[in-house]
Coordinates of C-alpha atoms in Angstrom, one line a residue:
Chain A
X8 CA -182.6 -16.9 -36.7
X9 CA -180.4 -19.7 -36.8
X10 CA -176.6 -18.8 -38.0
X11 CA -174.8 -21.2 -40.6
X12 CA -171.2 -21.0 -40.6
X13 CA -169.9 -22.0 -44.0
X14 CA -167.1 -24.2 -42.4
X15 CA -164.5 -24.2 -45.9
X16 CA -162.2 -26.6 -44.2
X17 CA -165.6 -29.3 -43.8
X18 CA -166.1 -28.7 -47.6
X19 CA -162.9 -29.0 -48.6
X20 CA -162.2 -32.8 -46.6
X21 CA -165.0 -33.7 -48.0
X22 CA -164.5 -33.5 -51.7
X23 CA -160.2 -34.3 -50.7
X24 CA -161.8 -37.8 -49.5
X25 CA -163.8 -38.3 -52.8
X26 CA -160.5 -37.3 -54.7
X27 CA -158.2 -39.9 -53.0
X28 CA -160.5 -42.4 -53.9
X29 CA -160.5 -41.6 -57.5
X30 CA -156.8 -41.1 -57.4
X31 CA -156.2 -44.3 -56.1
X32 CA -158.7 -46.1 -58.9
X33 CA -157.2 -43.7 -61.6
X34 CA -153.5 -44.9 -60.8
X35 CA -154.7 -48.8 -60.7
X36 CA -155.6 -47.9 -64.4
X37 CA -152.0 -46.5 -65.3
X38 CA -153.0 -42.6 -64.5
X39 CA -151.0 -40.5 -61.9
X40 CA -152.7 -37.4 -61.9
X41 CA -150.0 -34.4 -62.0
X42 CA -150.0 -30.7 -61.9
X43 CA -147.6 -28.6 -63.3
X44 CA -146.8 -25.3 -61.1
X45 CA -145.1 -22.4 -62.7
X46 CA -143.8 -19.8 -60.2
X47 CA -141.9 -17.0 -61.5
X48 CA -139.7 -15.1 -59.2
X49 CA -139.5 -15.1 -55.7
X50 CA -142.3 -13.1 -54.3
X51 CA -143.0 -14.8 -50.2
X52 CA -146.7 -14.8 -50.6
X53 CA -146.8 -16.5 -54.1
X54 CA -144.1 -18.6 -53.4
X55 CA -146.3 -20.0 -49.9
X56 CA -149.4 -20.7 -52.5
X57 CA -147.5 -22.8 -54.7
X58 CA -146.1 -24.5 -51.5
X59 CA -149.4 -25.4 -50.1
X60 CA -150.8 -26.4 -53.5
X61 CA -148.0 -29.2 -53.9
X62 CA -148.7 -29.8 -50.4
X63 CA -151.8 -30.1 -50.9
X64 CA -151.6 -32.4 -54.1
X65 CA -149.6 -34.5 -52.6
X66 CA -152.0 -35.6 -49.6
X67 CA -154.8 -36.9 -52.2
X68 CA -151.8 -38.5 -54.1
X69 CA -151.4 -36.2 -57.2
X70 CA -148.2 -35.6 -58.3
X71 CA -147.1 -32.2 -58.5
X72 CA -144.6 -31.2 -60.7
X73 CA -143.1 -27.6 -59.5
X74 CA -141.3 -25.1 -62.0
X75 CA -139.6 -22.7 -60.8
X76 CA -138.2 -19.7 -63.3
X77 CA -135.9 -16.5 -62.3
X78 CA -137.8 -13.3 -62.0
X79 CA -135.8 -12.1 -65.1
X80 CA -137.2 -14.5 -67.2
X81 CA -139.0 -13.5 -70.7
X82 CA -142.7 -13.7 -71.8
X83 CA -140.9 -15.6 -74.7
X84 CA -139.3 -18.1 -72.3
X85 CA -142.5 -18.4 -70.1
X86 CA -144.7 -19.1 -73.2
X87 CA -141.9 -22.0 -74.3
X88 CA -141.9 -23.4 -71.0
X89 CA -145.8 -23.5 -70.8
X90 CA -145.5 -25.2 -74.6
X91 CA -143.6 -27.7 -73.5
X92 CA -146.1 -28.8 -70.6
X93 CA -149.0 -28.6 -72.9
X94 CA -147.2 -31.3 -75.0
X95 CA -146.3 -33.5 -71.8
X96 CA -148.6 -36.5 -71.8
X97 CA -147.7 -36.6 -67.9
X98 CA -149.3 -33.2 -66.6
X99 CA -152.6 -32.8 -66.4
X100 CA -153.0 -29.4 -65.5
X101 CA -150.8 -26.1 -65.5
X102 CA -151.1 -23.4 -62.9
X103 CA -149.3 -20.3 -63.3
X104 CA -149.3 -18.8 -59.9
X105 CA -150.1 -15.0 -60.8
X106 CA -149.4 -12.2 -60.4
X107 CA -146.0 -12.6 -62.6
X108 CA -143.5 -10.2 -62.9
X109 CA -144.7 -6.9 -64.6
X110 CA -142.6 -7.1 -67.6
X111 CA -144.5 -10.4 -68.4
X112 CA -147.4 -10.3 -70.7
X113 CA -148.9 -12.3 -68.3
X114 CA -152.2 -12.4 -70.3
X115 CA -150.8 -14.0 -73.1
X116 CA -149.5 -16.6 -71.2
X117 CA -152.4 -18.0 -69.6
X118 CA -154.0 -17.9 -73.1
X119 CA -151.1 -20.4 -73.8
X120 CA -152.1 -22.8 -71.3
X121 CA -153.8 -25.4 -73.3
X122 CA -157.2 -25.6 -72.9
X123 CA -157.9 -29.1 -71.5
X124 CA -154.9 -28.1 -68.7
X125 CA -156.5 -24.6 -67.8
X126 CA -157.8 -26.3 -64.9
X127 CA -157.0 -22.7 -63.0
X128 CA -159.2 -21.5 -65.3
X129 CA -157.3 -18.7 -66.7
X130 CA -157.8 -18.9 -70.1
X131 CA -160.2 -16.9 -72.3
X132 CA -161.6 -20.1 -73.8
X133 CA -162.6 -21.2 -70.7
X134 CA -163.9 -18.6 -69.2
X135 CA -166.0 -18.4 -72.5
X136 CA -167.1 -22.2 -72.5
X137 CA -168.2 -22.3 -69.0
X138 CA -170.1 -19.2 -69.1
X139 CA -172.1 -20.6 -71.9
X140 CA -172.8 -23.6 -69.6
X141 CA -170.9 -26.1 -71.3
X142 CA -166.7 -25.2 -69.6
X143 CA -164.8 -28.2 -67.8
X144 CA -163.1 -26.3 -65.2
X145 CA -164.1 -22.9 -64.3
X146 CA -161.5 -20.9 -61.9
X147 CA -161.2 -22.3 -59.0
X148 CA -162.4 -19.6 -56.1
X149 CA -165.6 -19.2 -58.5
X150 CA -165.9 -23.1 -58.4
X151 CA -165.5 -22.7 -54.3
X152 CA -168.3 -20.9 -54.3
X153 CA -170.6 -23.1 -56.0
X154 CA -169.3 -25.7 -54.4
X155 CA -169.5 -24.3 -51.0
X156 CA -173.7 -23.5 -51.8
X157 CA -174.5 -26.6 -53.0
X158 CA -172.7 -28.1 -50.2
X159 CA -174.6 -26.4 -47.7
X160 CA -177.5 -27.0 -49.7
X161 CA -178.7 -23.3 -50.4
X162 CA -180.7 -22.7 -53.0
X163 CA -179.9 -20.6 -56.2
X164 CA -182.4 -20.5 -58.1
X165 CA -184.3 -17.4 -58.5
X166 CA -182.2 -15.7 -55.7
X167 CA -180.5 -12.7 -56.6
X168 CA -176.9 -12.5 -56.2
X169 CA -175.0 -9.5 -55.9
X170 CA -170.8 -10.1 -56.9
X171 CA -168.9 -7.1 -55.8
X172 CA -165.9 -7.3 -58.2
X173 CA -165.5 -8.5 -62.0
X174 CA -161.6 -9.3 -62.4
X175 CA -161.7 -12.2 -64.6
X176 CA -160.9 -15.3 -62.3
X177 CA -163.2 -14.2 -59.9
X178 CA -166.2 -11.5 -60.3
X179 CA -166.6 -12.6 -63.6
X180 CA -166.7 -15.9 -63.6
X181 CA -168.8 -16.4 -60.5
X182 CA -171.2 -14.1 -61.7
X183 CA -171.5 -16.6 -64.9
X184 CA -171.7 -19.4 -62.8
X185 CA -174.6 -18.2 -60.5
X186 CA -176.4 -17.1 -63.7
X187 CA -176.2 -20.4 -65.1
X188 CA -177.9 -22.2 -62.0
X189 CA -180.7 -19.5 -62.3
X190 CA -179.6 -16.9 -60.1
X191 CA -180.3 -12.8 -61.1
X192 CA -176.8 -11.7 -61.0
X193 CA -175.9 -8.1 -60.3
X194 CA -172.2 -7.8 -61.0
X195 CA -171.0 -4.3 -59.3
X196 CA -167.3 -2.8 -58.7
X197 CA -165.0 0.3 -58.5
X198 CA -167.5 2.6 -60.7
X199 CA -171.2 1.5 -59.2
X200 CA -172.9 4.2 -57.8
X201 CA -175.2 3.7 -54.3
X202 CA -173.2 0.1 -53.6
X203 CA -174.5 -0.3 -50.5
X204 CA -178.4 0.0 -52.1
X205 CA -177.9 -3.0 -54.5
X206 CA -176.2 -5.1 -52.0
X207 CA -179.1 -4.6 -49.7
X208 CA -181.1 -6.4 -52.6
X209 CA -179.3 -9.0 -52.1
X210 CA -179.8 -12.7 -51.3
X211 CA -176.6 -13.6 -51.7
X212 CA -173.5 -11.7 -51.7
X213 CA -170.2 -12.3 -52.7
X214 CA -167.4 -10.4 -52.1
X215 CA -164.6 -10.1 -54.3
X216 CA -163.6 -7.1 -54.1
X217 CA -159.8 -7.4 -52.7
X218 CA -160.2 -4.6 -49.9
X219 CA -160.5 -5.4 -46.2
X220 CA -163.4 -5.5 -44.5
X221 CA -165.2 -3.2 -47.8
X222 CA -168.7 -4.5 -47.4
X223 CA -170.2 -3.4 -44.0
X224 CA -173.1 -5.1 -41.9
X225 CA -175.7 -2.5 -42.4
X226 CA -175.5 -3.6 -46.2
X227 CA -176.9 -7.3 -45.6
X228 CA -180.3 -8.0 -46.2
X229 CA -181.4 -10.0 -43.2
X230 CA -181.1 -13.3 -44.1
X231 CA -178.6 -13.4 -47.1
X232 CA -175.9 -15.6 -47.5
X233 CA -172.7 -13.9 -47.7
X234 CA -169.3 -15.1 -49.3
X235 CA -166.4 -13.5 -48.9
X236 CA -163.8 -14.5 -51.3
X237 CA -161.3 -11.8 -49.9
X238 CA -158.1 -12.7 -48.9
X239 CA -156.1 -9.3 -47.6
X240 CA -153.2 -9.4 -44.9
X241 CA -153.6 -10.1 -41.7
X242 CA -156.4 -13.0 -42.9
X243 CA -158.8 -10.2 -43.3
X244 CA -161.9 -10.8 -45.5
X245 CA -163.5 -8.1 -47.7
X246 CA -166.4 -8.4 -45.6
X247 CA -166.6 -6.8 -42.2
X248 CA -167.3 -10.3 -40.6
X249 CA -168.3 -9.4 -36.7
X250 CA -171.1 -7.1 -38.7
X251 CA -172.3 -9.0 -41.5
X252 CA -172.5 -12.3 -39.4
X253 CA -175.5 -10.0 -37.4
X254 CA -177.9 -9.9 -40.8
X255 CA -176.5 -12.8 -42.6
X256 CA -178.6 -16.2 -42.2
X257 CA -175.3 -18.1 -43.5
X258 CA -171.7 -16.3 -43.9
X259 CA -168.1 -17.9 -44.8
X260 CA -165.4 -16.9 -42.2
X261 CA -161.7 -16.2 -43.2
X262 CA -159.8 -17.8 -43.1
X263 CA -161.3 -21.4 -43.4
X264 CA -163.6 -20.2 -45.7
X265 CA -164.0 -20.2 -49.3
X266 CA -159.9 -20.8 -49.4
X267 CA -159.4 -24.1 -48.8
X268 CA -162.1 -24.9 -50.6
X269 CA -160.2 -23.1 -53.7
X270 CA -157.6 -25.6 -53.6
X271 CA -159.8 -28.4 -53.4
X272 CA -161.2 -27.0 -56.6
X273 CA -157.7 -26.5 -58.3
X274 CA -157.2 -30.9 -57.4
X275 CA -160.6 -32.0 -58.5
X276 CA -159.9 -30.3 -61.9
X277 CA -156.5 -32.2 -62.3
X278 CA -157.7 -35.5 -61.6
X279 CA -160.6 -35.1 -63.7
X280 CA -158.2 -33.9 -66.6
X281 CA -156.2 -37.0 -65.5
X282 CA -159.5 -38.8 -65.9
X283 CA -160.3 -38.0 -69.5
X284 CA -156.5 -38.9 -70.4
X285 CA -155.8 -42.1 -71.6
X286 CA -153.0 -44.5 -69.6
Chain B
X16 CA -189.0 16.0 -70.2
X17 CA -187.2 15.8 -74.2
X18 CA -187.8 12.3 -75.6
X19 CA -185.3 10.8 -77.9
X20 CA -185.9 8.2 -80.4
X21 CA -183.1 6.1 -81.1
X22 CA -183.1 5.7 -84.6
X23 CA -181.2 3.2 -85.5
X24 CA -181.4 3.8 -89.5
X25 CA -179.4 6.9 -88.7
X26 CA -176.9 5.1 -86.9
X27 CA -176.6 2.1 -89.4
X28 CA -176.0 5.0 -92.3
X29 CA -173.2 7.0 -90.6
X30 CA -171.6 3.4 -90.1
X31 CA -172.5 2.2 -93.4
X32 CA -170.5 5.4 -95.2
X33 CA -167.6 5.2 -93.3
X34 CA -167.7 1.2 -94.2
X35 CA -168.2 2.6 -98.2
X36 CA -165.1 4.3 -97.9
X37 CA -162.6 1.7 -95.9
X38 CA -163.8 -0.9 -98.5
X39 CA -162.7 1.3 -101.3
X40 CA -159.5 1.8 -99.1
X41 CA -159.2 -1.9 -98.8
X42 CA -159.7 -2.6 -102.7
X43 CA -157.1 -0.2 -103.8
X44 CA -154.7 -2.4 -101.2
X45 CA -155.8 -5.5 -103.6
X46 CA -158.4 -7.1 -100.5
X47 CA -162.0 -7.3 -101.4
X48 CA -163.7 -8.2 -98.2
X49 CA -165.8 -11.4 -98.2
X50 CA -168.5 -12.7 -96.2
X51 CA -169.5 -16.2 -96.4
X52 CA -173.0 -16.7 -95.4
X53 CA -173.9 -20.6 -94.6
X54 CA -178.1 -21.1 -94.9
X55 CA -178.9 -24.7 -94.3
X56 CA -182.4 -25.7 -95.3
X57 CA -185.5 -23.6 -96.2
X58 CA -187.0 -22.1 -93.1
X59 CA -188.3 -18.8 -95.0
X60 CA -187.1 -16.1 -92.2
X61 CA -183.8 -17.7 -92.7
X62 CA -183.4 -17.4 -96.2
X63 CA -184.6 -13.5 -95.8
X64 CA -182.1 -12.8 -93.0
X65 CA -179.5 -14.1 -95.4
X66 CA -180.8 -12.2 -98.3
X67 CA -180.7 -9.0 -96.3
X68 CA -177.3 -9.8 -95.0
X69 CA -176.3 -10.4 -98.9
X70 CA -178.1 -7.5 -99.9
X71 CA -176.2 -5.4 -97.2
X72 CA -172.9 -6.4 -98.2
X73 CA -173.6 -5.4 -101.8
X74 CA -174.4 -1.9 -100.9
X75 CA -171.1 -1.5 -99.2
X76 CA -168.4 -3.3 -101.6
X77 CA -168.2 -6.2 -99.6
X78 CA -168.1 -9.7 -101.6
X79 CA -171.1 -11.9 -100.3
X80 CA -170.4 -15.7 -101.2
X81 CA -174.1 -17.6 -100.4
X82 CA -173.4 -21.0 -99.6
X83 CA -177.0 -23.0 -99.8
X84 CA -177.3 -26.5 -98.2
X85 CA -180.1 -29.0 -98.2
X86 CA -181.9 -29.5 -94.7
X87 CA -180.9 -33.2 -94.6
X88 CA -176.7 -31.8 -94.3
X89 CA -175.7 -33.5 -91.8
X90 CA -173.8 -32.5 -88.8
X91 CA -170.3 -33.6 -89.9
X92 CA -171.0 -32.0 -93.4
X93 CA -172.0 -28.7 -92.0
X94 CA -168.1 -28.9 -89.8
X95 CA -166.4 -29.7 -93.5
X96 CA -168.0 -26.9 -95.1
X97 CA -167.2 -24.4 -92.2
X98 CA -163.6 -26.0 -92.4
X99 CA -163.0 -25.1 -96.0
X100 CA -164.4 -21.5 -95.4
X101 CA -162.2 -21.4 -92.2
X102 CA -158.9 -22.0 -95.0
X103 CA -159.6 -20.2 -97.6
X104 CA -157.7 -17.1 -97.6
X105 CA -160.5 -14.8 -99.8
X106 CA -162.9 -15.3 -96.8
X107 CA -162.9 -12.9 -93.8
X108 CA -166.4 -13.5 -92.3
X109 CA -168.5 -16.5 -91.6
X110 CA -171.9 -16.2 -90.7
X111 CA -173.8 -19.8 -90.3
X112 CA -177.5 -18.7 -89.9
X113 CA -179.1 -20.2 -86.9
X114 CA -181.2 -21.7 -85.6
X115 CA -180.1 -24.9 -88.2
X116 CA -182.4 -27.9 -88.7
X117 CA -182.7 -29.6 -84.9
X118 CA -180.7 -32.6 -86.2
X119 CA -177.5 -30.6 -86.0
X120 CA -175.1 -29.6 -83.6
X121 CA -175.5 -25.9 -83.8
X122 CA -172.7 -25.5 -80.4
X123 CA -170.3 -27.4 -82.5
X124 CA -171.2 -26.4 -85.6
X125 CA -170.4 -22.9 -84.3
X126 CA -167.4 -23.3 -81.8
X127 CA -165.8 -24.9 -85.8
X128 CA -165.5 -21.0 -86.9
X129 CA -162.1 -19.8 -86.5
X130 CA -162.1 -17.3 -84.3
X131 CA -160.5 -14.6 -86.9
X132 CA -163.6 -15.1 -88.8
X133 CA -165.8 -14.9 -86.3
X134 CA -167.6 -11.8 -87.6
X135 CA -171.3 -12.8 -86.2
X136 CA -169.5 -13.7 -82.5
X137 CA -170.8 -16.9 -82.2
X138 CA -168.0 -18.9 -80.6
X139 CA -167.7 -19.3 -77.2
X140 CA -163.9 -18.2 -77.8
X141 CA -164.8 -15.3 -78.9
X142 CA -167.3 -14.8 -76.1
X143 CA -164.4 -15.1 -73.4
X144 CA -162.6 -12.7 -75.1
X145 CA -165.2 -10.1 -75.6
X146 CA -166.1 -10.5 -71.7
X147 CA -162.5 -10.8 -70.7
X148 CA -162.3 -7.0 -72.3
X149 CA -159.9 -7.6 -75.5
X150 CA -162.8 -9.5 -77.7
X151 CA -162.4 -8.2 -81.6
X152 CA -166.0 -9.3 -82.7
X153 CA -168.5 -9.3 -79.8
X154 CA -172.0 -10.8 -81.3
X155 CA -173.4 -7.8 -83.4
X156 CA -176.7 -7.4 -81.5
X157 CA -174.9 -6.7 -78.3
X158 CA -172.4 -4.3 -80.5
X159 CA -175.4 -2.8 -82.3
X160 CA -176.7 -2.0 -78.7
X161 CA -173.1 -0.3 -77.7
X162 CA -172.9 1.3 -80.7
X163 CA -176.3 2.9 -80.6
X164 CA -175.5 4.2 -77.0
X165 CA -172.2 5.5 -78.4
X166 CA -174.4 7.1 -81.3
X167 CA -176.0 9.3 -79.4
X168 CA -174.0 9.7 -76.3
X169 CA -175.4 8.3 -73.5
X170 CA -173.6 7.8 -70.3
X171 CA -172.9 4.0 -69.6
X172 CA -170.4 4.3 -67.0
X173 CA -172.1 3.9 -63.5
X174 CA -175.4 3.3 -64.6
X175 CA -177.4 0.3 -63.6
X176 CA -177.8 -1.4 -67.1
X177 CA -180.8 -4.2 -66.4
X178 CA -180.6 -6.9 -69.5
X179 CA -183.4 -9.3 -69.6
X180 CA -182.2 -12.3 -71.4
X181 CA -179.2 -14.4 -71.2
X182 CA -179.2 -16.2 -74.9
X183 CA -175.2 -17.2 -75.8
X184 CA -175.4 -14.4 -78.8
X185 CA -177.7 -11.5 -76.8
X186 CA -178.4 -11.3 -73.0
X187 CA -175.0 -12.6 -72.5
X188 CA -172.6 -11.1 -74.4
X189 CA -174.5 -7.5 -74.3
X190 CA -174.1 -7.6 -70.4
X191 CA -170.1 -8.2 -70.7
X192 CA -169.9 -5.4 -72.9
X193 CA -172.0 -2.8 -70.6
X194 CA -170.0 -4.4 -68.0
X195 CA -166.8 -3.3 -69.4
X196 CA -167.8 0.1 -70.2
X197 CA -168.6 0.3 -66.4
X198 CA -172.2 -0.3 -66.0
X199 CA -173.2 -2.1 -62.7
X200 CA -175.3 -4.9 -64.8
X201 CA -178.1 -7.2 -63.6
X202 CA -179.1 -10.0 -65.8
X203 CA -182.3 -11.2 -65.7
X204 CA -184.3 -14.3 -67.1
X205 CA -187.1 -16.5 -67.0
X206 CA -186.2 -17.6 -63.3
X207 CA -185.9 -14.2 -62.2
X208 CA -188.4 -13.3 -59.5
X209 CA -190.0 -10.1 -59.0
X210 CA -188.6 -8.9 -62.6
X211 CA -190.6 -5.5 -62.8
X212 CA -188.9 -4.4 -59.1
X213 CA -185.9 -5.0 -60.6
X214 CA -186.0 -3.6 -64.4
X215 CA -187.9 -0.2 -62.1
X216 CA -184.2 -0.2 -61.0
X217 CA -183.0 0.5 -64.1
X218 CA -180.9 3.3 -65.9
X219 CA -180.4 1.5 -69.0
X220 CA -182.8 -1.5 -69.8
X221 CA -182.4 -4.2 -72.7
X222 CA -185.3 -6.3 -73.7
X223 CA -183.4 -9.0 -75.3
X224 CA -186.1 -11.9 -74.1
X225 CA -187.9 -12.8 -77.7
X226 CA -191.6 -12.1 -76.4
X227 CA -194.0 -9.6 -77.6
X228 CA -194.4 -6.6 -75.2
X229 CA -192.7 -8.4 -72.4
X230 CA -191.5 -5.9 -70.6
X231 CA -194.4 -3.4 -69.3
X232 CA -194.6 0.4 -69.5
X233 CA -194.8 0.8 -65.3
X234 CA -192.0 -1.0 -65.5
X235 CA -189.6 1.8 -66.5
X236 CA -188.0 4.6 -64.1
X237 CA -188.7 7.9 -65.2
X238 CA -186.0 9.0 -67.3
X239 CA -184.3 5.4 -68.3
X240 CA -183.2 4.7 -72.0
X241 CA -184.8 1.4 -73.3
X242 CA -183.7 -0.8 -75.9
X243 CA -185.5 -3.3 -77.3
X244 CA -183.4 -6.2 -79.4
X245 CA -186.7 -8.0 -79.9
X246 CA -187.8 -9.6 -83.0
X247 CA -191.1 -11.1 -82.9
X248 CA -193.5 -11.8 -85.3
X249 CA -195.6 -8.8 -87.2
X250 CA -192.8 -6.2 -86.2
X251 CA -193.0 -6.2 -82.7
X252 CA -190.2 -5.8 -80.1
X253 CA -190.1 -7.2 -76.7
X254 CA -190.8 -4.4 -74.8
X255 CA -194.6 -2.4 -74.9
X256 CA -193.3 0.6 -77.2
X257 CA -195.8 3.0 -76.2
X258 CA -196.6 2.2 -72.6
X259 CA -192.6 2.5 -72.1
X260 CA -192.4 5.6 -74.5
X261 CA -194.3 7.6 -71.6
X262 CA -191.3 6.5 -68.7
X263 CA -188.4 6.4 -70.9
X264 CA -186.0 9.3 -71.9
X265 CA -184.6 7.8 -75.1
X266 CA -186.1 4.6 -76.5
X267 CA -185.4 2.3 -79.8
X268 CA -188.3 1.6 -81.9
X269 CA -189.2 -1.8 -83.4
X270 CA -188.5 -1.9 -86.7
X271 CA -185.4 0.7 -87.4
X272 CA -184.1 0.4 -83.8
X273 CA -181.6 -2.4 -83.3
X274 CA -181.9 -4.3 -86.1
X275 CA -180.4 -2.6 -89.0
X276 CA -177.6 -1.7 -86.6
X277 CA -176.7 -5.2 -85.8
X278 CA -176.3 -5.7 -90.0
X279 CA -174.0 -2.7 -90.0
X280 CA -172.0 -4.5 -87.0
X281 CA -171.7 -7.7 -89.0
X282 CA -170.3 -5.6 -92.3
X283 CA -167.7 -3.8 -89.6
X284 CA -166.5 -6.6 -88.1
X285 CA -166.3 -8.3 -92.2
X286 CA -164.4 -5.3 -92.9
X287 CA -162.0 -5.1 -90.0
X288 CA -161.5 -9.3 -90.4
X289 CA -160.2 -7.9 -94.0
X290 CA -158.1 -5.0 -93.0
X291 CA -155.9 -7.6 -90.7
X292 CA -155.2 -9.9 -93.8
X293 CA -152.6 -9.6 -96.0
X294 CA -153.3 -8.8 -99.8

């Protein structure tokens, strides 16, 4: 059986080309597309995401605005600082890199982030709006996915899907997705009993799951496509690759899988929210 | 093995008392709980829904203003008339009756409710929330179906809960809500292939598909609890009653299964909407 690899990094140039185009028309009509980053605190790993985001926005020719707040600072003086962006005719979008400290009601302030920004898709209203099929930008590993399937050209349709994990920027969310391009969409986590017997139903599997190397290779149907949107130290998936890769028919490797494609995600939502502005 | 009907008469009357007594609770704080039911044109189902609905408020104390608008309203007239609803402080609940004439923008019409009246759970807002696990008025089918569950105490958490339809108000929202009591949830749909091998699976099925006897009697596991949210013409459900009697353990007729429940749902949510105003 031929093997795909679902090469993220391919993806991801791909759609980074398409975006520096459009960058470079939007900005001959007035429009520099900008993201706003919020990092609270100084936690390494979150503080490298936002780094590599504004990295990355700044190769397709975004402008990335970052903010950076003290770890003491308030859900009251998050939610003002998130208010002001939301009036800022210059940003686009607003990420709040999460997890936030844990005295922040950190629900409450994504719902602040103003809907036509959420292009994380954090908010409620989002998630709600695209799983009714009609959302602008769904989150952005969820989008990955999609994106990484209908780069690849695999169909959807009629498959059943299996998503192991339902945390709301992830399990959720791709689970709506895949059920709104005609997928039968198991959604399965901490509590499902005999695990292993619905992902062997599977035709495609993702894994979001957030524990190393949790879904084994005697679970794969032979043939399924397998995504692993896992990220755990050590860039270990939540699939055990070396076994899955035997059954799979196409399989995402991490790193270079789904995660650079989740950036690319995060961009293409800011410029079209830069699109939709007026200059 | 014991069979149990699911009678959702039973269920609806328990609810209905203790909705007799909050009211009079309410009253005596100077709030009379209001429903506002919106009934554009004269499809003759409609009008008997909304006279049911009416009716059903009576019985329990809540205050049922009927507002009845030719089928020529238009669109941007249907939005005013939710927007006055949505600011007057006497109204709690806001049911618009669907499906409206085809010339209408039912998604918008819909997404005008303000969420705090959203009593029927029609807005995709709301939807997010209820999936995202802190919704206050999940659509009242999909509550009816929790509450009927919760009625008569069957397990949920771990079970594999197989919905078949995905509608915005049904399929949808009821498999969030089995989802966040823990069920591992497939959603099925017209695309779905081999559909019987997959509702056999089942511990907990919902016919939620709007055809007659859809869903076949050798199509239930031994033991499963079925509930059918069919409505279909002549007082048939979606699912082959008898055929599925024979596999199931517990089982919701069609009439007095789901659908008086989902009336009591939209009276509790009316009533809670109330109890968070101010007299």
């Amino acid at each position: 059986m031929e093997k795909l690899i679902l090469d993220g990094k391919r993806v991801s140039q791909t759609v980074r080309e398409q975006l520096t185009t459009q960058v470079q028309g939007l900005k001959t009509r007035g429009i520099t597309p900008c993201l706003a980053t919020i990092l609270v605190g100084n936690d390494p790993s979150s503080e490298t995401y936002v780094r590599m985001k504004g990295n990355a926005c700044k190769k397709v020719g975004i402008e990335s605005r970052r903010i950076h707040l003290p770890k003491e600072t308030t859900t009251e003086e998050l939610l003002d600082t998130i208010k002001g962006l939301n009036e800022d005719g210059a940003v686009h979008g607003i990420l709040l890199q999460h997890p936030v400290p844990s005295h922040i009601d950190e629900r409450k302030a994504f719902e602040t982030i103003a809907i036509e920004k959420d292009v994380d898709g954090v908010t409620s209203a989002g998630y709600g709006q695209t799983a009714l099929g009609f959302g602008k930008y769904p989150s952005c590993t969820p989008a990955a996915i999609m994106k990484i399937l209908d780069f690849y050209e695999l169909p959807i349709e009629g498959k059943h899907a299996v998503v192991v994990g339902r945390s709301p920027i992830l399990g959720k969310p791709v689970s709506a997705l895949l059920l709104n391009r005609n997928a039968t969409v198991t959604t399965c986590h901490s509590r499902t009993e005999n695990l292993a017997d619905i992902v062997k139903l599977a035709d495609i599997v993702v894994a979001a799951v957030g524990k190393p190397e949790f879904i084994k290779g005697d679970w794969i149907k032979k043939g399924a496509v397998v995504l692993d949107a896992g990220y755990n130290k050590g860039n270990i998936g939540d699939i055990d690759y070396e076994a899955c890769y035997e059954n799979a028919s196409a399989i995402t490797p991490v790193p270079g899988g789904v995660g650079p494609v989740t950036i690319s995600m995060l961009l293409k939502h800011t410029v079209e929210a830069a699109a939709l502005t007026k200059a």
